[in-house]
PDB file of C-alpha atoms in Angstrom:
ATOM      1  CA  MET A   1       0.030   0.099   0.318  1.00 85.00           C
ATOM      2  CA  PRO A   2       1.643   3.658  -0.936  1.00 87.00           C
ATOM      3  CA  HIS A   3       2.265   5.844   1.752  1.00 95.00           C
ATOM      4  CA  LEU A   4       0.705   8.499  -0.054  1.00 93.00           C
ATOM      5  CA  THR A   5      -2.690   9.003  -2.132  1.00 94.00           C
ATOM      6  CA  LEU A   6      -1.380   8.121  -5.615  1.00 93.00           C
ATOM      7  CA  HIS A   7      -3.268   7.803  -8.760  1.00 89.00           C
ATOM      8  CA  GLU A   8      -0.289   5.896 -11.291  1.00 90.00           C
ATOM      9  CA  PRO A   9       1.957   3.121 -10.250  1.00 94.00           C
ATOM     10  CA  GLY A  10       6.223   4.116  -9.590  1.00 94.00           C
ATOM     11  CA  ILE A  11       7.131   6.921 -10.217  1.00 95.00           C
ATOM     12  CA  ARG A  12       4.756   8.088 -12.852  1.00 91.00           C
ATOM     13  CA  GLY A  13       2.568   8.827  -9.721  1.00 94.00           C
ATOM     14  CA  LEU A  14       5.083  10.603  -7.488  1.00 95.00           C
ATOM     15  CA  PHE A  15       5.344  12.377 -10.749  1.00 93.00           C
ATOM     16  CA  ARG A  16       1.844  13.550 -10.491  1.00 92.00           C
ATOM     17  CA  PHE A  17       1.890  14.030  -6.645  1.00 94.00           C
ATOM     18  CA  ARG A  18       4.725  16.776  -7.514  1.00 94.00           C
ATOM     19  CA  PRO A  19       5.065  17.860 -10.811  1.00 92.00           C
ATOM     20  CA  GLU A  20       7.318  19.819 -10.124  1.00 95.00           C
ATOM     21  CA  THR A  21      10.496  17.361  -9.561  1.00 94.00           C
ATOM     22  CA  ALA A  22       8.753  15.293 -12.263  1.00 92.00           C
ATOM     23  CA  LEU A  23      11.298  17.657 -15.100  1.00 93.00           C
ATOM     24  CA  PRO A  24      14.771  17.999 -13.812  1.00 96.00           C
ATOM     25  CA  LEU A  25      14.466  14.122 -13.084  1.00 96.00           C
ATOM     26  CA  ASN A  26      13.152  13.321 -16.349  1.00 94.00           C
ATOM     27  CA  GLY A  27      15.804  15.552 -17.734  1.00 95.00           C
ATOM     28  CA  LEU A  28      18.949  14.011 -15.981  1.00 97.00           C
ATOM     29  CA  VAL A  29      17.627  10.445 -17.199  1.00 97.00           C
ATOM     30  CA  GLU A  30      17.167  12.310 -20.559  1.00 96.00           C
ATOM     31  CA  VAL A  31      20.832  13.133 -20.842  1.00 97.00           C
ATOM     32  CA  LEU A  32      21.639  10.401 -19.227  1.00 97.00           C
ATOM     33  CA  LEU A  33      19.713   7.989 -21.381  1.00 98.00           C
ATOM     34  CA  CYS A  34      18.853   8.740 -24.043  1.00 97.00           C
ATOM     35  CA  GLY A  35      21.400  11.838 -24.785  1.00 96.00           C
ATOM     36  CA  PRO A  36      24.671  11.741 -27.335  1.00 96.00           C
ATOM     37  CA  SER A  37      26.935   8.966 -25.876  1.00 97.00           C
ATOM     38  CA  THR A  38      29.121   6.029 -27.027  1.00 97.00           C
ATOM     39  CA  LEU A  39      27.259   3.732 -24.940  1.00 98.00           C
ATOM     40  CA  SER A  40      24.152   3.150 -27.251  1.00 98.00           C
ATOM     41  CA  ARG A  41      20.479   3.691 -25.204  1.00 98.00           C
ATOM     42  CA  GLY A  42      20.176   0.299 -24.551  1.00 98.00           C
ATOM     43  CA  GLU A  43      23.435  -0.505 -22.953  1.00 98.00           C
ATOM     44  CA  ARG A  44      22.686   2.209 -20.965  1.00 98.00           C
ATOM     45  CA  GLU A  45      19.110   1.108 -19.919  1.00 98.00           C
ATOM     46  CA  LEU A  46      20.695  -1.727 -19.342  1.00 98.00           C
ATOM     47  CA  ILE A  47      23.177  -0.002 -16.289  1.00 98.00           C
ATOM     48  CA  ALA A  48      19.701   1.149 -15.060  1.00 98.00           C
ATOM     49  CA  ALA A  49      17.975  -2.013 -14.463  1.00 98.00           C
ATOM     50  CA  TYR A  50      20.834  -4.078 -13.373  1.00 98.00           C
ATOM     51  CA  VAL A  51      21.125  -0.858 -10.842  1.00 98.00           C
ATOM     52  CA  SER A  52      17.822  -1.573 -10.286  1.00 98.00           C
ATOM     53  CA  ALA A  53      17.660  -5.373  -9.894  1.00 98.00           C
ATOM     54  CA  LEU A  54      20.214  -4.983  -7.312  1.00 98.00           C
ATOM     55  CA  ASN A  55      18.370  -2.802  -5.481  1.00 98.00           C
ATOM     56  CA  GLU A  56      15.424  -4.919  -5.429  1.00 98.00           C
ATOM     57  CA  CYS A  57      13.303  -2.696  -6.585  1.00 98.00           C
ATOM     58  CA  THR A  58      10.948  -4.370  -8.994  1.00 97.00           C
ATOM     59  CA  TYR A  59       9.185  -1.202 -10.708  1.00 97.00           C
ATOM     60  CA  CYS A  60      12.426   0.079 -11.952  1.00 97.00           C
ATOM     61  CA  TYR A  61      13.570  -3.177 -12.729  1.00 98.00           C
ATOM     62  CA  SER A  62      10.936  -4.061 -14.920  1.00 97.00           C
ATOM     63  CA  ALA A  63      10.454  -0.558 -16.680  1.00 97.00           C
ATOM     64  CA  HIS A  64      14.198  -0.505 -17.439  1.00 98.00           C
ATOM     65  CA  ALA A  65      14.729  -4.224 -18.121  1.00 98.00           C
ATOM     66  CA  ALA A  66      11.726  -3.445 -20.859  1.00 97.00           C
ATOM     67  CA  TYR A  67      13.371  -0.002 -22.432  1.00 97.00           C
ATOM     68  CA  ALA A  68      16.426  -2.065 -22.749  1.00 98.00           C
ATOM     69  CA  ALA A  69      15.111  -5.015 -24.406  1.00 98.00           C
ATOM     70  CA  GLU A  70      13.189  -3.179 -26.810  1.00 97.00           C
ATOM     71  CA  GLN A  71      16.683  -1.181 -27.892  1.00 97.00           C
ATOM     72  CA  LEU A  72      18.899  -3.902 -27.429  1.00 97.00           C
ATOM     73  CA  ASP A  73      18.803  -6.770 -30.434  1.00 96.00           C
ATOM     74  CA  GLU A  74      18.901  -9.886 -28.268  1.00 96.00           C
ATOM     75  CA  GLY A  75      16.519  -8.048 -25.655  1.00 97.00           C
ATOM     76  CA  MET A  76      14.565  -9.144 -22.363  1.00 97.00           C
ATOM     77  CA  GLU A  77      17.017 -12.845 -22.768  1.00 97.00           C
ATOM     78  CA  LEU A  78      19.948 -10.860 -22.513  1.00 98.00           C
ATOM     79  CA  VAL A  79      18.739  -8.438 -19.709  1.00 98.00           C
ATOM     80  CA  GLU A  80      17.495 -11.445 -17.754  1.00 98.00           C
ATOM     81  CA  GLN A  81      20.739 -13.035 -18.710  1.00 98.00           C
ATOM     82  CA  VAL A  82      22.873  -9.688 -16.717  1.00 98.00           C
ATOM     83  CA  ARG A  83      20.269  -9.541 -14.260  1.00 98.00           C
ATOM     84  CA  ALA A  84      21.181 -13.507 -13.620  1.00 97.00           C
ATOM     85  CA  ASP A  85      25.498 -13.528 -14.082  1.00 97.00           C
ATOM     86  CA  ILE A  86      27.414 -10.318 -15.613  1.00 95.00           C
ATOM     87  CA  ASP A  87      30.388 -13.305 -15.696  1.00 95.00           C
ATOM     88  CA  GLY A  88      28.416 -15.125 -18.298  1.00 96.00           C
ATOM     89  CA  ALA A  89      26.547 -13.054 -19.639  1.00 97.00           C
ATOM     90  CA  PRO A  90      27.300 -12.082 -23.721  1.00 97.00           C
ATOM     91  CA  VAL A  91      27.934  -8.938 -23.463  1.00 98.00           C
ATOM     92  CA  SER A  92      31.296  -7.008 -24.487  1.00 98.00           C
ATOM     93  CA  ALA A  93      34.005  -7.165 -22.029  1.00 98.00           C
ATOM     94  CA  LYS A  94      33.449  -3.322 -21.931  1.00 98.00           C
ATOM     95  CA  LEU A  95      30.435  -3.562 -20.863  1.00 98.00           C
ATOM     96  CA  ARG A  96      30.684  -5.994 -18.462  1.00 98.00           C
ATOM     97  CA  ALA A  97      33.617  -3.745 -16.745  1.00 98.00           C
ATOM     98  CA  LEU A  98      30.894  -0.874 -16.592  1.00 98.00           C
ATOM     99  CA  LEU A  99      28.015  -3.262 -15.248  1.00 98.00           C
ATOM    100  CA  ARG A 100      31.006  -3.743 -12.658  1.00 98.00           C
ATOM    101  CA  ILE A 101      31.094  -0.236 -12.143  1.00 98.00           C
ATOM    102  CA  ALA A 102      28.000   0.096 -11.906  1.00 98.00           C
ATOM    103  CA  ALA A 103      27.194  -2.849  -8.947  1.00 98.00           C
ATOM    104  CA  ALA A 104      30.125  -1.309  -7.050  1.00 98.00           C
ATOM    105  CA  VAL A 105      28.301   2.255  -6.902  1.00 98.00           C
ATOM    106  CA  GLN A 106      25.256   0.288  -5.938  1.00 98.00           C
ATOM    107  CA  LYS A 107      26.504  -0.309  -3.030  1.00 98.00           C
ATOM    108  CA  THR A 108      28.299   2.458  -2.072  1.00 97.00           C
ATOM    109  CA  GLY A 109      30.586   4.834  -4.248  1.00 96.00           C
ATOM    110  CA  ARG A 110      33.252   3.800  -2.938  1.00 97.00           C
ATOM    111  CA  ALA A 111      33.378   0.800  -3.776  1.00 98.00           C
ATOM    112  CA  VAL A 112      35.004   2.121  -6.876  1.00 98.00           C
ATOM    113  CA  THR A 113      38.226   0.942  -7.211  1.00 98.00           C
ATOM    114  CA  ASP A 114      40.738   2.413  -9.592  1.00 98.00           C
ATOM    115  CA  ASP A 115      40.603  -1.982 -10.723  1.00 98.00           C
ATOM    116  CA  LEU A 116      38.208  -1.719 -11.899  1.00 98.00           C
ATOM    117  CA  VAL A 117      38.368   1.981 -13.105  1.00 98.00           C
ATOM    118  CA  LYS A 118      41.500   0.588 -14.932  1.00 98.00           C
ATOM    119  CA  ALA A 119      40.029  -2.124 -15.711  1.00 98.00           C
ATOM    120  CA  ALA A 120      36.816  -1.119 -17.478  1.00 98.00           C
ATOM    121  CA  ARG A 121      40.082   1.627 -19.122  1.00 98.00           C
ATOM    122  CA  ALA A 122      41.620  -2.082 -19.983  1.00 98.00           C
ATOM    123  CA  GLU A 123      38.563  -2.804 -22.281  1.00 98.00           C
ATOM    124  CA  ASP A 124      38.246   0.893 -24.325  1.00 98.00           C
ATOM    125  CA  ALA A 125      35.993   2.293 -21.683  1.00 98.00           C
ATOM    126  CA  THR A 126      36.565   5.748 -22.663  1.00 98.00           C
ATOM    127  CA  ASP A 127      36.037   8.795 -19.356  1.00 98.00           C
ATOM    128  CA  GLN A 128      32.733   9.866 -20.311  1.00 98.00           C
ATOM    129  CA  GLU A 129      31.684   6.046 -20.377  1.00 98.00           C
ATOM    130  CA  ILE A 130      32.982   5.576 -16.994  1.00 98.00           C
ATOM    131  CA  HIS A 131      31.343   9.188 -15.492  1.00 98.00           C
ATOM    132  CA  ASP A 132      28.124   7.963 -17.035  1.00 98.00           C
ATOM    133  CA  THR A 133      28.074   4.612 -15.400  1.00 98.00           C
ATOM    134  CA  VAL A 134      28.836   5.750 -12.058  1.00 98.00           C
ATOM    135  CA  LEU A 135      25.756   8.789 -12.656  1.00 98.00           C
ATOM    136  CA  ILE A 136      23.049   6.103 -14.557  1.00 98.00           C
ATOM    137  CA  ALA A 137      24.167   3.842 -11.016  1.00 98.00           C
ATOM    138  CA  ALA A 138      23.858   6.261  -8.492  1.00 98.00           C
ATOM    139  CA  ALA A 139      20.859   8.314  -9.641  1.00 98.00           C
ATOM    140  CA  PHE A 140      18.704   4.638 -10.130  1.00 98.00           C
ATOM    141  CA  CYS A 141      20.058   4.251  -6.928  1.00 98.00           C
ATOM    142  CA  MET A 142      18.067   7.246  -5.866  1.00 98.00           C
ATOM    143  CA  PHE A 143      15.292   6.553  -8.008  1.00 98.00           C
ATOM    144  CA  ASN A 144      14.952   3.346  -6.671  1.00 98.00           C
ATOM    145  CA  ARG A 145      14.603   4.464  -3.138  1.00 98.00           C
ATOM    146  CA  TYR A 146      12.634   6.941  -4.651  1.00 97.00           C
ATOM    147  CA  VAL A 147       9.730   4.809  -5.680  1.00 97.00           C
ATOM    148  CA  ASP A 148      10.423   2.063  -2.863  1.00 97.00           C
ATOM    149  CA  GLY A 149      10.812   4.167   0.122  1.00 97.00           C
ATOM    150  CA  LEU A 150       7.213   5.469  -0.666  1.00 97.00           C
ATOM    151  CA  ALA A 151       5.766   2.138  -1.267  1.00 97.00           C
ATOM    152  CA  THR A 152       4.244   2.843  -5.008  1.00 96.00           C
ATOM    153  CA  ALA A 153       2.075   0.468  -6.121  1.00 95.00           C
ATOM    154  CA  LEU A 154       3.073  -1.794  -9.254  1.00 95.00           C
ATOM    155  CA  PRO A 155       0.979  -1.686 -12.302  1.00 93.00           C
ATOM    156  CA  GLU A 156      -2.076  -3.575 -12.937  1.00 89.00           C
ATOM    157  CA  ASP A 157      -1.382  -4.444 -16.109  1.00 91.00           C
ATOM    158  CA  PRO A 158       0.901  -6.582 -17.133  1.00 79.00           C
ATOM    159  CA  ASP A 159       1.694  -4.874 -21.058  1.00 92.00           C
ATOM    160  CA  PHE A 160       2.015  -1.597 -18.995  1.00 93.00           C
ATOM    161  CA  TYR A 161       5.963  -1.420 -19.173  1.00 95.00           C
ATOM    162  CA  THR A 162       6.444  -2.662 -22.639  1.00 94.00           C
ATOM    163  CA  ASN A 163       3.918  -0.495 -24.124  1.00 93.00           C
ATOM    164  CA  ARG A 164       5.809   2.358 -22.566  1.00 93.00           C
ATOM    165  CA  ALA A 165       8.965   1.018 -23.229  1.00 95.00           C
ATOM    166  CA  LYS A 166       7.953   1.752 -26.948  1.00 95.00           C
ATOM    167  CA  LYS A 167       7.172   5.322 -26.247  1.00 94.00           C
ATOM    168  CA  ILE A 168      10.736   5.441 -24.472  1.00 95.00           C
ATOM    169  CA  ALA A 169      13.287   4.436 -27.475  1.00 95.00           C
ATOM    170  CA  ALA A 170      10.496   6.508 -30.152  1.00 94.00           C
ATOM    171  CA  GLY A 171      10.715   9.905 -28.544  1.00 94.00           C
ATOM    172  CA  GLY A 172      12.523   9.294 -24.738  1.00 94.00           C
ATOM    173  CA  TYR A 173      12.202  10.338 -21.393  1.00 93.00           C
ATOM    174  CA  LEU A 174      10.703  14.647 -22.103  1.00 91.00           C
ATOM    175  CA  ALA A 175       8.470  13.494 -24.787  1.00 89.00           C
ATOM    176  CA  VAL A 176       6.372  10.592 -22.790  1.00 88.00           C
ATOM    177  CA  LEU A 177       6.413  13.064 -19.770  1.00 86.00           C
ATOM    178  CA  GLU A 178       4.841  15.971 -22.064  1.00 87.00           C
ATOM    179  CA  GLU A 179       2.432  13.423 -23.545  1.00 85.00           C
ATOM    180  CA  ALA A 180       1.588  12.579 -20.034  1.00 78.00           C
ATOM    181  CA  ARG A 181       1.176  16.072 -19.028  1.00 79.00           C
ATOM    182  CA  ARG A 182      -1.135  17.163 -22.406  1.00 82.00           C
ATOM    183  CA  GLN A 183      -3.511  13.771 -20.947  1.00 78.00           C
ATOM    184  CA  GLY A 184      -3.761  15.419 -17.923  1.00 66.00           C
TER     185      GLY A 184
END
């Protein structure tokens, strides 16, 4: 049962509850997950989903797993493989190293060691990719705690995440936010 009276599941309900937070938080996500990067949008969504899985945030994991699957050729199968075992998942060595950094951030920022960064650089990760991985992981720790800390509800419609994934993939977070604002 949500701790607040919310009219939508997950973070969407929180954005409607406090609409002045929606634009800056979605702006951050737009830059991190949809903006220009040498990492694909699917890879960045995968990092967000992975951190959300580590934090056991069902809403955020389900949402970002669907968004990643929509944008990765390997789909949900790859997302689930990463969640279960990053060492055995068929991802590039660079992405695996970045996922390890994200997992360290999920524990505490101080768990990101020189060795983890060196390992990512050895796989040709750029400074921006390392920076963005840390920021994606840190941001999703916040989002996960925001959603779970207020005990938001999960959607009742089983297609909720996949329907939204198509919209996110097509237009990004700010376009989806604007569409929701217009719909009232």
